[in-house]
PDB file of C-alpha atoms in Angstrom:
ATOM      1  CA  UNK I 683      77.492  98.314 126.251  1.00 76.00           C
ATOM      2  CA  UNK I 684      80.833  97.530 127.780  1.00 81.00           C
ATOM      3  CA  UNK I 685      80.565  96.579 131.276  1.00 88.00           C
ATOM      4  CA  UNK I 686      84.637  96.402 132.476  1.00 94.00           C
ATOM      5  CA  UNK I 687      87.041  99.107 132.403  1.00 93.00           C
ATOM      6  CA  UNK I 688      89.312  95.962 130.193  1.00 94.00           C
ATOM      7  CA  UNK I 689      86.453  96.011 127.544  1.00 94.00           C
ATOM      8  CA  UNK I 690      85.914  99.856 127.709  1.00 93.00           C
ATOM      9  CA  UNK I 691      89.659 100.074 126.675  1.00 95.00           C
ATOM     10  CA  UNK I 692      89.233  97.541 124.001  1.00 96.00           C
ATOM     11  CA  UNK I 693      86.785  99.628 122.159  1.00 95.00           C
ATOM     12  CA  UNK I 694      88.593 102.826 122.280  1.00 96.00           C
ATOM     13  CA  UNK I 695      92.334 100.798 120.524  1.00 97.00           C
ATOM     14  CA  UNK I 696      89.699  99.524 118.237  1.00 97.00           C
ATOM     15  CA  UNK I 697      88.071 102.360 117.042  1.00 97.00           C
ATOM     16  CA  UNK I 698      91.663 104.277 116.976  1.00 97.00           C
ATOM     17  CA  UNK I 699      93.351 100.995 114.999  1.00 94.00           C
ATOM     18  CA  UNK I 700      90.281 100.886 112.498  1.00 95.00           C
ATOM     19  CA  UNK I 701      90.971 104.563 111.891  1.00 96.00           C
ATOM     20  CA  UNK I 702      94.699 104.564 111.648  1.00 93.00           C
ATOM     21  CA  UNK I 703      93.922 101.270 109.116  1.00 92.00           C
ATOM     22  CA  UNK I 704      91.524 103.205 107.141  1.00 94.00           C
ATOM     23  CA  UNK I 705      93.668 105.876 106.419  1.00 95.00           C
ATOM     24  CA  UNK I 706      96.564 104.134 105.385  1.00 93.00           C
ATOM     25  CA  UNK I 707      94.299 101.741 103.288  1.00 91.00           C
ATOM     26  CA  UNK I 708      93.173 104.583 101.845  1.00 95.00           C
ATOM     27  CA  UNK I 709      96.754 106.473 101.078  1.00 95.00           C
ATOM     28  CA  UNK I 710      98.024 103.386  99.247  1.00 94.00           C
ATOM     29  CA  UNK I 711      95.144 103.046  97.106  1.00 95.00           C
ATOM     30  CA  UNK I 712      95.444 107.030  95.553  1.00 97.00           C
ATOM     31  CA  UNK I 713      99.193 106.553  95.553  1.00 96.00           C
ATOM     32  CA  UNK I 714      98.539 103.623  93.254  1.00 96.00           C
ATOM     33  CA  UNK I 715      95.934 105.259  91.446  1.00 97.00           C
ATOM     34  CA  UNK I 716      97.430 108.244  90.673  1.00 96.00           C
ATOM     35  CA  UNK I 717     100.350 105.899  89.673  1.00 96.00           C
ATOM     36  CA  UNK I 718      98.653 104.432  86.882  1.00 95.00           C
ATOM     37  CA  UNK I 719      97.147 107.448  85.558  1.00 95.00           C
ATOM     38  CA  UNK I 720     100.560 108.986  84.810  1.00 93.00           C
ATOM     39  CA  UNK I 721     101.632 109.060  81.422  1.00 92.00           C
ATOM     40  CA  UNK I 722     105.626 110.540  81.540  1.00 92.00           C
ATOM     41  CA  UNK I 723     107.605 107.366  81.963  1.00 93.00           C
ATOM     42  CA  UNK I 724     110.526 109.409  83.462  1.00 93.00           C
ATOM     43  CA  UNK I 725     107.895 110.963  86.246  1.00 94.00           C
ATOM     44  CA  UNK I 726     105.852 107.688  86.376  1.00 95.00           C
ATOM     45  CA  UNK I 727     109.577 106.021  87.543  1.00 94.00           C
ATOM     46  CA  UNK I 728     110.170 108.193  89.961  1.00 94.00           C
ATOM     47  CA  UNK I 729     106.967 108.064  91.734  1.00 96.00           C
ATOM     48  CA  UNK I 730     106.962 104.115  91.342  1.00 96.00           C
ATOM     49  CA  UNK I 731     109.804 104.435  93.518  1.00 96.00           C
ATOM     50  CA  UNK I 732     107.896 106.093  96.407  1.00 96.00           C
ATOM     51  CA  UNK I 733     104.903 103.918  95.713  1.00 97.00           C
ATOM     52  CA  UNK I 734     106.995 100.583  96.169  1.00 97.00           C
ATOM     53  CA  UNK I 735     108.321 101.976  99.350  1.00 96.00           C
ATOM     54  CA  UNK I 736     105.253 102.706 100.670  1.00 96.00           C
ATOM     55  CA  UNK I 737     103.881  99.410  99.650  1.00 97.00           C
ATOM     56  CA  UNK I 738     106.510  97.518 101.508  1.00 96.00           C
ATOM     57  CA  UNK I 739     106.523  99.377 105.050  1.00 95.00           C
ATOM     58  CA  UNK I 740     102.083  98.685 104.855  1.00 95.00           C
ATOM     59  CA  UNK I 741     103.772  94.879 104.008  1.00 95.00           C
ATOM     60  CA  UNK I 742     106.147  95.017 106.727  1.00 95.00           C
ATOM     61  CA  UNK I 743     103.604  96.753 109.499  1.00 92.00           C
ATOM     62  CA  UNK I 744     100.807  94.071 108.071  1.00 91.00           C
ATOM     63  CA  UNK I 745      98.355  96.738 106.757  1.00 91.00           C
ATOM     64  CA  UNK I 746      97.929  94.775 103.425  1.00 91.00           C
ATOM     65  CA  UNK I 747      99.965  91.136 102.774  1.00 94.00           C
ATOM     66  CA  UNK I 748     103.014  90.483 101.541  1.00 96.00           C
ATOM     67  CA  UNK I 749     101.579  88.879  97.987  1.00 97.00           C
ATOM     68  CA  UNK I 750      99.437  92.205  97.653  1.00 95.00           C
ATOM     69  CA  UNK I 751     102.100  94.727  97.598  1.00 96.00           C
ATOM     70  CA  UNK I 752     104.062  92.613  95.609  1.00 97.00           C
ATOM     71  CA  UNK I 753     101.386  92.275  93.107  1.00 97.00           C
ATOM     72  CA  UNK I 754     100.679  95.504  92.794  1.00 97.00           C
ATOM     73  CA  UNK I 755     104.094  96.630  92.470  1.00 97.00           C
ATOM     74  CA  UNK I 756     104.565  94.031  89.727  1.00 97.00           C
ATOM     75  CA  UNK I 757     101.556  95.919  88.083  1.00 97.00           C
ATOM     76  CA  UNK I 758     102.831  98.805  88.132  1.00 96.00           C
ATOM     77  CA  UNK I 759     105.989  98.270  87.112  1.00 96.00           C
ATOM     78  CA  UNK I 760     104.555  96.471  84.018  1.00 96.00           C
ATOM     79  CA  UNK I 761     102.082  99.437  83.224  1.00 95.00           C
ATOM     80  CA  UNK I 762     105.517 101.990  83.754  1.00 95.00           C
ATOM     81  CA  UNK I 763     107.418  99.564  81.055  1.00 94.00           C
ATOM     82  CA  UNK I 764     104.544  99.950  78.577  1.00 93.00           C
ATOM     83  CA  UNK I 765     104.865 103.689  79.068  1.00 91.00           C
ATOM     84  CA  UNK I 766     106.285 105.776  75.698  1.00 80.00           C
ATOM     85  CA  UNK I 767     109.509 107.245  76.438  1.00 65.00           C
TER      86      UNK I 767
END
């Protein structure tokens, strides 16, 4: 066990950072899920819309990398373009 007040404090932003992480980790990956299950191309866009957004603030905060959210959002939009009107 932690010794110094210092390493005490470390643990706790840890264990709060690892949580917060987790849960947005976990967000993104329904949202993209749910995503490609969607058949209506006209609902599919407009939720691909939301899902991009999210993708890029997790980008710009460093949740997930740059190449990852562009990836999947270049998935995505290719699954959306293969949709039936």
């Amino acid at each position: 066990m932690a010794n110094h007040d210092s390493s005490k404090k470390r643990i706790r932003q840890t264990i709060a950072r690892r949580a917060r992480n987790r849960y947005y980790a976990k967000t993104a990956r329904n949202a993209v899920r749910n995503l490609r299950k969607m058949t209506d191309k006209q609902a599919a866009l407009a939720r691909y819309n939301e899902v991009a957004s999210m993708l890029d603030r997790l980008a710009g905060k460093k949740h997930i990398s740059k190449n990852k959210a562009a990836n999947l959002k270049s998935k995505l939009a290719k699954h959306i373009a293969k949709l039936a009107a």
